[in-house]
Coordinates of C-alpha atoms (C1' of nucleotides) in Angstrom, one line a residue:
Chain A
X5 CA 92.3 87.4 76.1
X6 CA 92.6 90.5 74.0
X7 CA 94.4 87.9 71.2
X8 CA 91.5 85.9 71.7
X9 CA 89.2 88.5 70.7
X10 CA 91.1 89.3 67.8
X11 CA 91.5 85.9 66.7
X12 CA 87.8 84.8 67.2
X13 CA 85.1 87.3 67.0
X14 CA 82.7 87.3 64.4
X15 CA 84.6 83.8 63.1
X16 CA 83.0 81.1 62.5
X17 CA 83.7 77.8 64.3
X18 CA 84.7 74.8 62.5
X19 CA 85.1 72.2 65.1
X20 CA 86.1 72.0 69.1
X21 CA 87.5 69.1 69.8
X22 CA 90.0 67.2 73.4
X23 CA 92.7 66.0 73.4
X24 CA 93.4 64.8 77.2
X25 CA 90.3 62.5 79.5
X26 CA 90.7 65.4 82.2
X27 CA 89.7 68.1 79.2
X28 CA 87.6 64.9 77.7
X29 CA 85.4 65.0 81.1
X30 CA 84.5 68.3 80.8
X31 CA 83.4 68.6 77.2
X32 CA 82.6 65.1 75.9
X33 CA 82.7 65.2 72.1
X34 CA 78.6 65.2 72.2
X35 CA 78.8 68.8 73.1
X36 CA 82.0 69.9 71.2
X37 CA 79.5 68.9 68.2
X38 CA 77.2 71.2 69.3
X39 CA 79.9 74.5 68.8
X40 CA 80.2 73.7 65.4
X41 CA 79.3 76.4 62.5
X42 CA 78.5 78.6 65.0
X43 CA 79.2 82.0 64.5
X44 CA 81.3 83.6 67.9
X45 CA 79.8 86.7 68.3
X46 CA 81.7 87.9 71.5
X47 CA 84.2 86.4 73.7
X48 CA 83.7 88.0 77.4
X49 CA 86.1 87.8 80.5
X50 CA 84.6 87.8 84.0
X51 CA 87.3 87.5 86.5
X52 CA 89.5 84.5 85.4
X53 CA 86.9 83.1 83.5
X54 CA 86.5 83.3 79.8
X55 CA 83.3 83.1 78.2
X56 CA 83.0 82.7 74.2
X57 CA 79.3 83.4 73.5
X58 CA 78.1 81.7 70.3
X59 CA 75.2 83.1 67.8
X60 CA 73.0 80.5 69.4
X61 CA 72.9 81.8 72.5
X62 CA 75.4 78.6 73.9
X63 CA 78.4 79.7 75.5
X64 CA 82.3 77.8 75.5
X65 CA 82.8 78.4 79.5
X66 CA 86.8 78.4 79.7
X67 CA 88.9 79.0 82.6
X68 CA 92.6 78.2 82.7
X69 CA 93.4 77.2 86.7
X70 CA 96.9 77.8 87.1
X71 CA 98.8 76.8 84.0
X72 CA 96.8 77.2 81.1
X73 CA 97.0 79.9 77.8
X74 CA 95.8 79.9 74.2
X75 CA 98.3 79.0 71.7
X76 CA 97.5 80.9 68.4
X77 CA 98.6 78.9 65.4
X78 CA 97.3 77.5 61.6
X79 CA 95.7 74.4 61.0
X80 CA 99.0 72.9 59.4
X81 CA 101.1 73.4 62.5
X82 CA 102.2 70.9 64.5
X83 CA 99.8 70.8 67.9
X84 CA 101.9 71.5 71.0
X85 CA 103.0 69.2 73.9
X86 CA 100.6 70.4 76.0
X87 CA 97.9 70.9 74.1
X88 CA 94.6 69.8 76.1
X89 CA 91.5 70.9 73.8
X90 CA 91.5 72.6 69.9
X91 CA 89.6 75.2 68.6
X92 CA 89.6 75.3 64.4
X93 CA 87.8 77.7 62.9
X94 CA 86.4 77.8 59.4
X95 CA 89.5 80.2 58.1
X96 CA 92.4 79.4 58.6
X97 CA 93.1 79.8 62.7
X98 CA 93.9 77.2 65.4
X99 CA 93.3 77.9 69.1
X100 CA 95.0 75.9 71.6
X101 CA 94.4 75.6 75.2
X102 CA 97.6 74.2 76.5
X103 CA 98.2 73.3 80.1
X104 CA 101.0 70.8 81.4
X105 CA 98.6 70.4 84.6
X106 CA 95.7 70.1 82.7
X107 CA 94.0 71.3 85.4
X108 CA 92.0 74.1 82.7
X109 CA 88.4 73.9 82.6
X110 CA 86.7 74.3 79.4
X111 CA 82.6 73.3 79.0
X112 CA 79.9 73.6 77.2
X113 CA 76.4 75.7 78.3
X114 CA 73.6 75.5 75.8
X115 CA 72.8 79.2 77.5
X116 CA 74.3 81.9 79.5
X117 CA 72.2 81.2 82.8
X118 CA 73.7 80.8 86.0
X119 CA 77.1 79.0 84.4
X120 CA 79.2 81.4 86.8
X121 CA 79.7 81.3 90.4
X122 CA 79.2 84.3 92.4
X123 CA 81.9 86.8 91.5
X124 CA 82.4 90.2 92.9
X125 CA 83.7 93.5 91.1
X126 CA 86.9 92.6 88.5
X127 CA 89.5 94.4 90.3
X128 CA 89.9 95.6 86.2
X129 CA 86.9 97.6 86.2
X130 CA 87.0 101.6 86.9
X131 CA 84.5 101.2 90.0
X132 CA 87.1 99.0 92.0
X133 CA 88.4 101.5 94.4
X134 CA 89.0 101.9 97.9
X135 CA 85.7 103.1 99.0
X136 CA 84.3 99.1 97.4
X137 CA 87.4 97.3 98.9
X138 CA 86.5 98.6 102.4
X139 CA 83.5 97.7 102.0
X140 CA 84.3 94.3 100.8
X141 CA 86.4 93.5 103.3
X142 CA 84.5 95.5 106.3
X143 CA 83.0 91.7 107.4
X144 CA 86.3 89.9 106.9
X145 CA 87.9 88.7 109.2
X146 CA 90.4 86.7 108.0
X147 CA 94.2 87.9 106.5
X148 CA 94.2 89.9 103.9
X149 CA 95.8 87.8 101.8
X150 CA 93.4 85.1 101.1
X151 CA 90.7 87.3 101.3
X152 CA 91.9 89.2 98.5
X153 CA 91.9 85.4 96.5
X154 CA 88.6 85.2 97.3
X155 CA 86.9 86.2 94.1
X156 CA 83.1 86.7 96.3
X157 CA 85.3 89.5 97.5
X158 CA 87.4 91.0 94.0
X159 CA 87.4 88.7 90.8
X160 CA 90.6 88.0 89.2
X161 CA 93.2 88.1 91.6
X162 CA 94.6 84.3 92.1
X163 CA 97.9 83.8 94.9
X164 CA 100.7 85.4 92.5
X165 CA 99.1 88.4 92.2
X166 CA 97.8 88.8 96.1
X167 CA 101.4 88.3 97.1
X168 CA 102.9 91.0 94.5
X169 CA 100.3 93.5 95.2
X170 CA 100.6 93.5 98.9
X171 CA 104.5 93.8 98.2
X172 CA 104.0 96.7 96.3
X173 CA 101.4 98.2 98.5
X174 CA 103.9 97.2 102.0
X175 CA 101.0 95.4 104.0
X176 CA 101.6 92.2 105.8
X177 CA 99.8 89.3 104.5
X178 CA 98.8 88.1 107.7
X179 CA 97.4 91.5 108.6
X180 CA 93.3 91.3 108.8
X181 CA 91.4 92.3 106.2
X182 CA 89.1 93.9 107.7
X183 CA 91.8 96.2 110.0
X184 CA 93.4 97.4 107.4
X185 CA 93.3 101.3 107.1
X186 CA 92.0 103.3 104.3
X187 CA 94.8 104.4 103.4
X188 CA 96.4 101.3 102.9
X189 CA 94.0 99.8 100.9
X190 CA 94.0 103.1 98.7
X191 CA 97.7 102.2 98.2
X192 CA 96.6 98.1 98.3
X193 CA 93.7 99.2 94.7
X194 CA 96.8 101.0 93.2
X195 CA 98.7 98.7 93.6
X196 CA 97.0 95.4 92.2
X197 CA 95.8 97.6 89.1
X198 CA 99.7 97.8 88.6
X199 CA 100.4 94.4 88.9
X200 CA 97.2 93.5 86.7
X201 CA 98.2 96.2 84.4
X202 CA 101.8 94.1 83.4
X203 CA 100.2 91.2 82.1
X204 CA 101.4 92.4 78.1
X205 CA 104.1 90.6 78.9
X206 CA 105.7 88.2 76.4
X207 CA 107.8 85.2 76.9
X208 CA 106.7 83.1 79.8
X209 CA 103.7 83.5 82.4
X210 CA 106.3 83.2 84.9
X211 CA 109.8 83.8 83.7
X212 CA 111.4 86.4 81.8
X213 CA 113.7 85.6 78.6
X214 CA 116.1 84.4 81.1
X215 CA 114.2 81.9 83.0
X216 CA 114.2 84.4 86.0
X217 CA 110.6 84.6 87.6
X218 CA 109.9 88.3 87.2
X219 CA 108.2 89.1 90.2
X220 CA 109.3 90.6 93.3
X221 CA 108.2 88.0 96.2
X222 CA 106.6 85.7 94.5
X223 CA 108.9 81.8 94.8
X224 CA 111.7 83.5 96.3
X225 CA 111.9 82.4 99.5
X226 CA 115.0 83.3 100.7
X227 CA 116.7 85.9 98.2
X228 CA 117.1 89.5 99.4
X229 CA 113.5 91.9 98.8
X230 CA 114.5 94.3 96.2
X231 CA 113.3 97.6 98.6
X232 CA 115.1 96.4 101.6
X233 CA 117.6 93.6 101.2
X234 CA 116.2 91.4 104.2
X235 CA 115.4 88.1 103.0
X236 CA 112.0 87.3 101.6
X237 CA 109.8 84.5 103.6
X238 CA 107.4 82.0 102.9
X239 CA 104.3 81.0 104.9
X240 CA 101.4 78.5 104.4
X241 CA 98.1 80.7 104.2
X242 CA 94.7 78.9 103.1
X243 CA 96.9 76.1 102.2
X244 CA 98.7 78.4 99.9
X245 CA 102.0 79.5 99.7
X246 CA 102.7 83.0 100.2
X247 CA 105.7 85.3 99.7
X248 CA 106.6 88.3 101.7
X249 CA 109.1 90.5 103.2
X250 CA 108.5 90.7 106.9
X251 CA 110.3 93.6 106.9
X252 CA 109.0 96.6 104.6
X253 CA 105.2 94.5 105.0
X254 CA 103.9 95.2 107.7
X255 CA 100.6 95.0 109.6
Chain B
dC22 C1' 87.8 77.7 109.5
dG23 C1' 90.9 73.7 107.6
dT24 C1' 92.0 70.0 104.3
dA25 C1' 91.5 66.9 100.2
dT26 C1' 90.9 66.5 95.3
dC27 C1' 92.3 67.1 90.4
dC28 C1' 97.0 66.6 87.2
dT29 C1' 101.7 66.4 85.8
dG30 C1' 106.3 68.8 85.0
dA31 C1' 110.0 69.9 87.7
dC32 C1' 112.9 68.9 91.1
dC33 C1' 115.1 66.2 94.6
Chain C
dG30 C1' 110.5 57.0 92.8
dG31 C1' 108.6 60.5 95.8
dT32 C1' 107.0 65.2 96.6
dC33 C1' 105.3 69.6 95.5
dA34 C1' 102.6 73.4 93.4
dG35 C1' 98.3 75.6 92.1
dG36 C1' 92.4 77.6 91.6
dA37 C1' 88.2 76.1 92.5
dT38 C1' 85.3 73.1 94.7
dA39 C1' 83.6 70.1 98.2
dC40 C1' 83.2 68.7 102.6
dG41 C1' 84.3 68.0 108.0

DNA sequence: CGTATCCTGACC
DNA sequence: GGTCAGGATACG
């Protein structure tokens, strides 16, 4: 995000174009058209979505699911495997949006009206606290866990970061949301800025330079939690897996 | 609330 | 050759 704002703003677009029907669907090559020679004047992130606001007033609405990332590279580079949709501009860069799923998202908007769902609060900015968690989840019913997915409730936490966070912060993700003690969701706001807060982190999304995921609970069902040594369990929540230590997490 | 859909690499 | 994972969306 940060790279993309270095790489982009203030650049001029040269062309936009797809390079897979799923990414094809989304922005047919009429609209690509449209994005070209326009000036980016500021690229903006709003939960997980990513807009790129043009001079025009148009916007490039991207969002990357699961799976997908910019690749930064020159027009004479080969493309990547898994490159889904291209972004040249009139110097010398090359964005990529690669995504073995292709499951990314990535459409045009001729303006910036109503092209984003209802979001609540990033869990980024300074006002998400405990005091606006509470209050978020004061209605809630539900487990914690998927309620803190819910982006209507905090933007920008997906499944990884909800497990790692209540991990951290030792509260069940079955517990319900709107139970949980103040105190524990003071501990539950520190500790999902902390997790937020490692994303400068090279190689992989999801492995370290050894192929090791690098989080605590997240897919490892079954190995030994780092703060207790009892094994780490794996439920169905929401239709989602999640990862937790029944042990040190509790309710 | 639950479940299906999209898509494909990775793994069995 | 089959199954699974995942975010957002849509629907029962």
């Amino acid at each position: 995000m940060l790279r993309l704002r270095a790489a982009i703003e203030r650049k001029t677009i040269a062309t936009v174009y797809t390079l897979h029907p799923a990414l094809a669907r989304q922005l047919p090559a009429a609209s690509a058209r449209r994005l070209r020679q326009q000036k980016i004047e500021r690229v903006e992130r709003r939960g997980k979505h990513q807009l790129i606001h043009l001079q025009n007033g148009s916007v490039l609405h991207a969002h990357f699911r699961m799976n997908g990332d910019w690749l930064f590279s020159t027009k004479k580079d080969a493309l990547h495997r898994f490159t889904r949709a291209v972004i040249e501009l009139t110097n010398d860069t090359r964005v990529e949006l690669t995504d073995s799923r292709a499951l990314s998202s990535l459409q045009f908007h001729a303006t910036s009206e109503g092209l984003l769902p209802d979001l609540a609060m990033d869990a980024n900015d300074d006002g998400f606290d405990d005091t606006y968690l509470r209050n978020a989840l004061k209605n809630r019913r539900i487990a914690i866990k998927p309620a803190l997915m819910d982006q209507k409730v905090v933007a920008g936490i997906g499944n990884i970061y909800a497990a790692e966070a209540l991990w951290r912060a030792r509260i069940s993700p079955k517990a319900i949301a709107s139970a949980v003690s103040k105190a524990r969701l003071t501990r539950l706001v520190t500790a999902i800025k902390a997790v937020i807060g490692d994303e400068n982190r090279p190689p992989g999304r999801y492995t370290d330079n050894t192929g090791r995921g690098r989080f605590e609970v997240y897919d490892k069902e079954g190995e030994s939690c780092s703060r207790c040594g009892r094994d780490i369990r794996r439920i169905i929540q929401a239709a989602r897996s999640t990862y937790y230590c029944s042990n040190c997490q509790r309710s």
